[in-house]
Every structure is written in C-alpha cells, then in structure tokens.
Coordinates of C-alpha atoms and ligand atoms in Angstrom, one line a residue:
X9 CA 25.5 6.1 -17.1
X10 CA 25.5 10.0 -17.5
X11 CA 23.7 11.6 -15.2
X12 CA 21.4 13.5 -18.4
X13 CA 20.6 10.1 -19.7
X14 CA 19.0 9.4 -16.0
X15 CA 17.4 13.0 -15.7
X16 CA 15.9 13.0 -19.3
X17 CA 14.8 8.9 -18.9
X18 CA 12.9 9.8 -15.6
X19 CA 11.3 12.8 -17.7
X20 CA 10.0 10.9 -20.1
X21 CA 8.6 8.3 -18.2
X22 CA 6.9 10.3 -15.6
X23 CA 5.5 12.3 -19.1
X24 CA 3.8 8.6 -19.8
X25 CA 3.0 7.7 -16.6
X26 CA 0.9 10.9 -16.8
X27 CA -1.0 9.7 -19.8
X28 CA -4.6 7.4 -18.5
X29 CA -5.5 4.7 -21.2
X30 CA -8.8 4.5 -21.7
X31 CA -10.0 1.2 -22.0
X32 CA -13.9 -0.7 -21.9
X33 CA -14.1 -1.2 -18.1
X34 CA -13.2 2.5 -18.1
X35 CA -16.5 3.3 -20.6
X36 CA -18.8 1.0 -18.2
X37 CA -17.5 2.8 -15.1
X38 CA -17.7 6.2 -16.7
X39 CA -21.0 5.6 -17.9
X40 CA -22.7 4.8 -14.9
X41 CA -21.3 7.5 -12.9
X42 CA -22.8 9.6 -15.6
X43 CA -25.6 8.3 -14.9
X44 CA -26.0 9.0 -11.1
X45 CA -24.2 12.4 -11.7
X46 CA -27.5 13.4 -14.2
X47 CA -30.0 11.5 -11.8
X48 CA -28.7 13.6 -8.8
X49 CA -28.4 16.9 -11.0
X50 CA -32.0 16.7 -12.0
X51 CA -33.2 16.1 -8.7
X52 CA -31.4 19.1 -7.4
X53 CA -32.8 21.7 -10.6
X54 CA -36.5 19.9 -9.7
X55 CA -36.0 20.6 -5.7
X56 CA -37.2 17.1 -5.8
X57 CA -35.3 16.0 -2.1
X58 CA -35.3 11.8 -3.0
X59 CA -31.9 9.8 -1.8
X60 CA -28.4 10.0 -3.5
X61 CA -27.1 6.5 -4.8
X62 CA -23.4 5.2 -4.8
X63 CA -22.1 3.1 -7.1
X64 CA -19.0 0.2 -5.8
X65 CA -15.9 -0.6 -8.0
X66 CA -14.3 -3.7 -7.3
X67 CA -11.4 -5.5 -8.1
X68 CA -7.4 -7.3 -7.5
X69 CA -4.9 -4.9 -6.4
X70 CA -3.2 -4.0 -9.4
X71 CA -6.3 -3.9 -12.0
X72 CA -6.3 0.1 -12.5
X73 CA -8.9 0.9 -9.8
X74 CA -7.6 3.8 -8.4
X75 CA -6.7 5.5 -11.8
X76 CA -9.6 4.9 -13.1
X77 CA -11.8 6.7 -10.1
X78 CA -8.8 9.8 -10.2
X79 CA -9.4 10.2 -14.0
X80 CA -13.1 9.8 -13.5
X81 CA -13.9 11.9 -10.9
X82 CA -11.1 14.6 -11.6
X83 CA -13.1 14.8 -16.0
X84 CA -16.6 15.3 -13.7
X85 CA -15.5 17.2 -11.1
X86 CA -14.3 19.7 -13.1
X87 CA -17.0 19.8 -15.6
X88 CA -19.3 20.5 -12.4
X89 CA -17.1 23.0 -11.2
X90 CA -17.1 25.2 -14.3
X91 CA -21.0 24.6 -15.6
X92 CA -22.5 24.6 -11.8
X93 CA -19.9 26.8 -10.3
X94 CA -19.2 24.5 -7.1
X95 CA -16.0 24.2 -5.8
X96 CA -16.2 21.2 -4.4
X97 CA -18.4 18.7 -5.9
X98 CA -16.6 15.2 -5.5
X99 CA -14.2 14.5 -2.7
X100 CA -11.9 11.6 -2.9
X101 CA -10.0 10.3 -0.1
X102 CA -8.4 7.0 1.0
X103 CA -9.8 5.3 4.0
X104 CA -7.4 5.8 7.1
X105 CA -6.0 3.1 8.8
X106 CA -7.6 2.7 11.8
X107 CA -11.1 2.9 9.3
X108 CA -12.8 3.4 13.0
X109 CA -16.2 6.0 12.5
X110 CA -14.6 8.3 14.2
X111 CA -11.4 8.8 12.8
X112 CA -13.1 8.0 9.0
X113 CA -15.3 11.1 9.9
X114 CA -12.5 13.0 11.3
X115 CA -10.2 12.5 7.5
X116 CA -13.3 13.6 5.9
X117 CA -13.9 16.7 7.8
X118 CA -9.9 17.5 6.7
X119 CA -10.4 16.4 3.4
X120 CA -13.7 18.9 3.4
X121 CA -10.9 21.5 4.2
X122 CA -12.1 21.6 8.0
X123 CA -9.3 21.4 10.9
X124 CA -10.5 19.7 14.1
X125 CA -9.3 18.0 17.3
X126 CA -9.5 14.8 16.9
X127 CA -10.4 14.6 20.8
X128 CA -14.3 15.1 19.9
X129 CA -16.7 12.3 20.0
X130 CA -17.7 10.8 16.9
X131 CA -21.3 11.9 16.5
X132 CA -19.9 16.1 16.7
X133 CA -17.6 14.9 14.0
X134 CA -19.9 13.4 12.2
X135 CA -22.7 16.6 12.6
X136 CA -19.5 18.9 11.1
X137 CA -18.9 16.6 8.4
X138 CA -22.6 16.8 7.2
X139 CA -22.7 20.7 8.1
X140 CA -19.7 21.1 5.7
X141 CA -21.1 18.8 3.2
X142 CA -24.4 20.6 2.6
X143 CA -22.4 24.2 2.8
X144 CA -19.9 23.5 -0.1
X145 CA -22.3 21.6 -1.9
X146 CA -20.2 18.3 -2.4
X147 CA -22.3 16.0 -4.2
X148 CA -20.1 13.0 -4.1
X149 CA -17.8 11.1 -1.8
X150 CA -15.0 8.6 -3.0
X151 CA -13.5 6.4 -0.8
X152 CA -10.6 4.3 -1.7
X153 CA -9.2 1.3 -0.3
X154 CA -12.8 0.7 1.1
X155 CA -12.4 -2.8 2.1
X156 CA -10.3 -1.6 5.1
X157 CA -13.6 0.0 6.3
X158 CA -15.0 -3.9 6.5
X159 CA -11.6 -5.5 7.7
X160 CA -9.7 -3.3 10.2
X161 CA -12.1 -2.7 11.9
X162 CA -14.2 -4.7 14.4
X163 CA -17.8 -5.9 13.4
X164 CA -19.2 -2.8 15.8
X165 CA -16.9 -0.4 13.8
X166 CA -18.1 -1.7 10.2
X167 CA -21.9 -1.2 11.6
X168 CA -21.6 2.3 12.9
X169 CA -19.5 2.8 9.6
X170 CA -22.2 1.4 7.1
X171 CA -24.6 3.6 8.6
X172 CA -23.4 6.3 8.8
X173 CA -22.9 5.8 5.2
X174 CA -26.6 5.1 4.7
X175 CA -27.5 8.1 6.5
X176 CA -25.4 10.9 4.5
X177 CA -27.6 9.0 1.0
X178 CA -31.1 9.6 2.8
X179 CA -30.1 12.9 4.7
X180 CA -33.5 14.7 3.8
X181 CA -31.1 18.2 3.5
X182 CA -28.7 17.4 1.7
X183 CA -28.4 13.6 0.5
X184 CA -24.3 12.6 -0.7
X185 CA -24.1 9.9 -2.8
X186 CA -21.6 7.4 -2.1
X187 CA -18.6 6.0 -4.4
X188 CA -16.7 3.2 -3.4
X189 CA -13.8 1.6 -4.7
X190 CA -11.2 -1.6 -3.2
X191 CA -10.5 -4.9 -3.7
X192 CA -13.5 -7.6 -3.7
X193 CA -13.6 -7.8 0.1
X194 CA -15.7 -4.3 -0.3
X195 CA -18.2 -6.3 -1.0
X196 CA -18.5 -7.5 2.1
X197 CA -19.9 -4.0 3.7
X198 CA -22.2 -3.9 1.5
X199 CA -23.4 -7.5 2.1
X200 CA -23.1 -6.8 5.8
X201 CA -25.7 -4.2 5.3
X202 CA -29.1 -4.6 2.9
X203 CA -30.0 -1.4 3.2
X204 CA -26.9 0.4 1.8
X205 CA -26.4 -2.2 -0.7
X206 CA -29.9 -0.7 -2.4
X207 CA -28.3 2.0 -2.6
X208 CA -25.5 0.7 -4.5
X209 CA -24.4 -0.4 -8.0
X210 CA -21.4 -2.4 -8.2
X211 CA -18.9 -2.6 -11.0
X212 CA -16.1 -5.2 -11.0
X213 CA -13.0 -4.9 -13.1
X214 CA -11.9 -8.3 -13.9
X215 CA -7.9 -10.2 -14.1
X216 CA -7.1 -10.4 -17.6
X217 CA -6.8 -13.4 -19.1
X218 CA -3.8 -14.4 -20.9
X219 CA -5.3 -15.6 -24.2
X220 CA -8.5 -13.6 -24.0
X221 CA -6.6 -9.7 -23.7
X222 CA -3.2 -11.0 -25.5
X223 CA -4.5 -9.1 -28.2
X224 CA -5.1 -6.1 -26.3
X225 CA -2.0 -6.0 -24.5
X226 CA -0.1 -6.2 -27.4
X227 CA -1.9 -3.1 -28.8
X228 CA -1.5 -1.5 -25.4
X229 CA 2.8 -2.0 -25.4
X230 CA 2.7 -0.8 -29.3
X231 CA 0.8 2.4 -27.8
X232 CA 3.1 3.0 -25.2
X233 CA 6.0 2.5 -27.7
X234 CA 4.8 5.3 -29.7
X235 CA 4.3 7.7 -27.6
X236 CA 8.1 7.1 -26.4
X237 CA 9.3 7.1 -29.7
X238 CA 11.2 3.8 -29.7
X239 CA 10.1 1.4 -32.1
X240 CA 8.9 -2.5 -30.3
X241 CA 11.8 -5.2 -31.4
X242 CA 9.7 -7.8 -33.6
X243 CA 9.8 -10.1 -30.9
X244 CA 7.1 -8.4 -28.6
X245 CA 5.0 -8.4 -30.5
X246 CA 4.5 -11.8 -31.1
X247 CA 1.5 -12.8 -29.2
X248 CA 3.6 -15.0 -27.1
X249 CA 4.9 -11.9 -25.7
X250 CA 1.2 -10.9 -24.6
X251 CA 0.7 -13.9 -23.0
X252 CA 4.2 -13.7 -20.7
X253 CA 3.3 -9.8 -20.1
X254 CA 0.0 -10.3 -18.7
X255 CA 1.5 -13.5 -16.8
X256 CA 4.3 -11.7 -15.5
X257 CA 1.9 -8.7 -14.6
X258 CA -0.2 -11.3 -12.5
X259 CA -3.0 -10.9 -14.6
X260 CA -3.5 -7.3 -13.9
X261 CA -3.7 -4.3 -16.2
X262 CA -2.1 -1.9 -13.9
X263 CA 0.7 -4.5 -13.3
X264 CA 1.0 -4.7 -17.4
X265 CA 1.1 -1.0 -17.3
X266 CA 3.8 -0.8 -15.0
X267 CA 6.1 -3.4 -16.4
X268 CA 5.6 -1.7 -19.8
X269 CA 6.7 1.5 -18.2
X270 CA 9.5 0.1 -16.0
X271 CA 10.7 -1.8 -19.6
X272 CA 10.8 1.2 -21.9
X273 CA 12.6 3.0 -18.8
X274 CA 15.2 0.2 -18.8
X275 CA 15.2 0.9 -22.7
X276 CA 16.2 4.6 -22.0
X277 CA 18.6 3.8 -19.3
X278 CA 20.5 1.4 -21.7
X279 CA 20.1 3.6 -24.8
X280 CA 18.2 1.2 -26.3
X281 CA 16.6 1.9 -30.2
X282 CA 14.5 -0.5 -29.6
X283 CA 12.0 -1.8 -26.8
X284 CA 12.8 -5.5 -26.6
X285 CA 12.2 -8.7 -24.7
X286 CA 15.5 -8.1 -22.4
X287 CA 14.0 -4.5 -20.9
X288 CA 10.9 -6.6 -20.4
X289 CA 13.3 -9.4 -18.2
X290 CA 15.4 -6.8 -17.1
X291 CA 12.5 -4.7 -15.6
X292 CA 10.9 -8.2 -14.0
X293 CA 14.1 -8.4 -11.9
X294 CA 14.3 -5.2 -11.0
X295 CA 10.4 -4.8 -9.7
X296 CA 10.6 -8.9 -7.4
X297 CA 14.4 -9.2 -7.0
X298 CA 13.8 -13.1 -8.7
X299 CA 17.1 -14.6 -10.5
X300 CA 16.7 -15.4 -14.1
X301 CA 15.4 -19.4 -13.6
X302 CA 12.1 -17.6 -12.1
X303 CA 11.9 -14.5 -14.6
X304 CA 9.2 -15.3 -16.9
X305 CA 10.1 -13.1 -19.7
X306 CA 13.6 -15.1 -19.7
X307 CA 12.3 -19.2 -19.0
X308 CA 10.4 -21.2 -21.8
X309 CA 7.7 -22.5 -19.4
X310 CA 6.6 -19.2 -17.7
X311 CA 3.1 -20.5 -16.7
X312 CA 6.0 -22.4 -13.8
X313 CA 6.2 -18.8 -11.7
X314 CA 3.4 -17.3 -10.0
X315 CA 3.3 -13.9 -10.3
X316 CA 0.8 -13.6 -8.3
X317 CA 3.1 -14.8 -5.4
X318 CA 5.6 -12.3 -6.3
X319 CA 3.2 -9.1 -6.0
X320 CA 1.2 -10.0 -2.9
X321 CA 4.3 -10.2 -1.4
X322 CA 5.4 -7.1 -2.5
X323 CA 2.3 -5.1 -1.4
X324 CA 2.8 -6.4 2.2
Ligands
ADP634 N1 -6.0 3.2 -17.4 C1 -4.8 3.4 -17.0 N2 -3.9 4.2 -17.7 C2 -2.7 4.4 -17.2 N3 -2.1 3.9 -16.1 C3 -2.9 3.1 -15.4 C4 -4.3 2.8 -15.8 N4 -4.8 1.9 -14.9 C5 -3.8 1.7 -14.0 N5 -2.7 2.3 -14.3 C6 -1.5 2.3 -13.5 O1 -1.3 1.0 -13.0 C7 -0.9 1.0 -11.7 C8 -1.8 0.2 -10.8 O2 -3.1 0.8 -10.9 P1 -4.0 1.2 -9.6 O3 -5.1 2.1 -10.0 O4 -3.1 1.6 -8.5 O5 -4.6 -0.3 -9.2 P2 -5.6 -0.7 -8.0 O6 -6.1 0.6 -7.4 O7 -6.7 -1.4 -8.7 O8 -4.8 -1.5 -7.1 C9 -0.7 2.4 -11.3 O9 0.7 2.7 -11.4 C10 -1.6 3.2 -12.3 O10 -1.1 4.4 -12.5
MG635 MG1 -5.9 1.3 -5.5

C-alpha cells in the first residue's frame, strides 16, 4: 500500500469524522438547553437574581454523549460570545480522576484559565473558582464523565461534591447553572442528593434497537457514503445489514458511527469503488481482534456474539 493512498485515506476520514449528524435525541437535547440558556438570559437582562438550573444527559458509553454536548455547547457558546460579548460563557471539562472536591475544584480553576498550587485546601479553591466564575461571566459548566464524581470517590467525597454543586446554582452573586453528562450511574448523584436533583432536568439517550432504528442506520451509512463519494454495494443496504450494524456496534449510535467510518476507511485503504459488506467485517476485526466464527458481519446467526462483551472490554 502506497504511502499517498494512506495519507489521502486518513484525510478524508478525519474530514468525516469532523462532520456531527444531527439526529432527534440531538433536537431534544438542543432544545432544552435552549431553554435554560433563555431562562438564565432573561433573568440576567431583568437583574432578577433567582437560581440557575442544570440539565443531566445520560446514557451507554458509546451512544454519542459527548459529541453531542461538544457540538451543543461549542453552536451556544459561540452564539453568546458574539451577541453578549462574553468570552467565556460555557466551560466544559471532563471530571478528573481522583473526582475528590478538591482536585474537581482545582481542574476547574485551570479550565477557568487560572494556575494554582494544588497544595491549598479545598474551600480557597473553591472561593477562586467562584471568584473567577462571576468575573468572566461563565454562565454554564459541563462536566463530562460525571458518574466518576459518584463512583471514585467515597460517599464523603460525592457529598462535599454535590454540594458544592448546589451551591454555585443558588450563589445569590452569581448563580452557574450546571450541565451534566455520563453514563446512567450519574444518576446516582443526583438521587444521592434531593436538592440538586430539583435543580435538574435529565435527558437519556437510549441503545438503539435493532429492528426499531434499522431504518435509520441504513440512511445514516448511505449519508456517510455520500459524503465519501463511494457508492454502498447493494448488499448494505438491505435491512439485514442494519440490523448486524447496530448489533455489531452494541446497540450504540456512536459505535455505528465508528464502524461506518472505520469500514469506508478500510474501503480507501483497499481502493475499493464500492463500500461493501467485507470493509464492514474487515473493520469488525480490526476494532475487537475476534477471528471470523465471532465477526458478525461474516456468521449467519450474528445475534450468537455479544458485542456488548467485546466493547466493555475494550474501554477497560
Ligand atoms: N452525532 C454524531 N455525529 C458524528 N459522530 C458522532 C455523533 N455521535 C457520536 N459520534 C461519534 O461516535 C463516537 C462515540 O461517541 P461519544 O460521544 O464518545 O459517546 P459517549 O460519550 O456517549 O460514550 C465518537 O467517535 C463520536 O465522535
Ligand atoms: Mg463520552
């Protein structure tokens, strides 16, 4: 294999890759953030000083949770950054592992733009943080992976956490309202803790189910395949070939995303005119390392492997 056809094949996936699909769950999502974005604006223009609210995504690992709050907040945080002028209006971070109050305040401080030792006591962190977020006007915080926040730490850690929480919503100043997004586990801080959770909406994004979304997935490779310019082999799509996708992909629409893209790369790689069943099997193999008598896209009875196995595995 020349090394142009590697170099152009990487381009043109990482061109795709770029590209978010919007999709239902993404219209939900989107429009209750507008929501709270408009509650919290109008509050602000009234100098009314009433409590920010959050809003809680949850979901597998795999269902498109992250890419949807980075295209979501990224479309609103620079729509508020042009019309309002801020420069800072929604910061996003990941929790850090250990999620202890602390060192969460201490990664928000940096993610604020705001260097400290980490040697300080938690409640000067914390007073910083607040400082900082009042002075560069951030109206939102994101926090991703916020299940950690309920399982790394102990039961002590998760209450000083979930307060702390509650108290930057209610902070007469200069109230933060509070985004939260992980697997289902999330919900488990917010259950901990009444008070926040009233504070809270949730939204879940769901596995896909392989006869419900066959449809959809179908329509979802045929995208992809025109935007890469290489026309689908009749076989996929057949709506068998939705069904084995979305098994394959452990029922998650991320995981469907990224065997699509792994696929069409294999496509490229082989100089393929056509997207066809074998990149599919070929890109299977490549992502879980499973012979041929366990790739679904090769055996008849594909409901036999669990997927499901395969990436759990993988994300340890
Ligand atoms: N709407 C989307 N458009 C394009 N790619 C997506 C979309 N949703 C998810 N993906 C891709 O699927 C993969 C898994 O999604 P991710 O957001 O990391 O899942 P989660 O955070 O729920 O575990 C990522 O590579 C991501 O880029
Ligand atoms: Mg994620």
């Amino acid at each position: 294999m020349s090394n142009d056809i590697i170099h152009k094949t990487a381009e043109k996936v990482a061109a795709l890759r770029d590209h978010f699909i919007h999709h239902e769950r993404f219209e939900l999502l989107e429009a209750r953030f507008a929501m709270l974005v408009a509650k919290r604006l109008s509050d602000l223009d009234a100098g009314r000083s009433s409590e920010a609210h959050g809003l809680a995504l949850s979901g597998p690992s795999g269902t498109g949770k992250s890419a949807a709050m980075h295209h979501l907040l990224a479309g609103v945080g620079q729509q508020l950054s042009t019309t309002r002028h801020w420069d800072a209006p929604i910061i996003s971070l990941r929790v850090p592992s250990p999620a202890t109050l602390k060192f969460v305040g201490y990664t928000l401080l940096r993610a604020l733009g705001y260097q400290i030792s980490s040697e300080r006591q938690a409640w000067y962190i914390w007073d910083l943080v607040r400082h900082h977020l009042k002075e560069r006007q951030v109206l939102f915080v994101h926090l991703d992976e916020a299940q950690d926040l309920a399982s790394r730490g102990t039961k002590h850690e998760l209450n000083a956490v979930a307060s702390m929480l509650k108290t930057l919503m209610t902070d007469p100043d200069w109230p933060v309202g509070i985004i939260l997004s992980g697997t289902p586990e999330l919900e488990d801080i917010l259950n901990h803790d009444p008070q926040l959770a009233r504070r809270m909406q949730t939204v879940h994004f769901n596995s896909l189910s392989p006869v419900a979304h066959g449809n959809d997935v179908l329509d979802l490779v045929e995208n992809y395949c025109k935007r890469a310019g290489l026309p689908p082999a009749p076989g996929i799509v057949e709506p068998a070939h939705g069904e084995r996708l979305i098994h394959a992909a452990a029922n998650q629409f991320g995981l469907v995303i990224e065997l699509t893209l792994a696929a069409i790369e294999q496509a490229f790689l082989n100089g393929a005119r056509q997207l066809a069943s074998r990149d599919f099997a070929r890109a299977y193999h490549l992502r879980t390392a499973c012979d041929d008598s366990f790739n679904p896209f090769i055996i008849p009875d594909f409901y036999r492997v669990d997927a499901r196995q395969v990436f759990s595995r993988e994300k340890r």
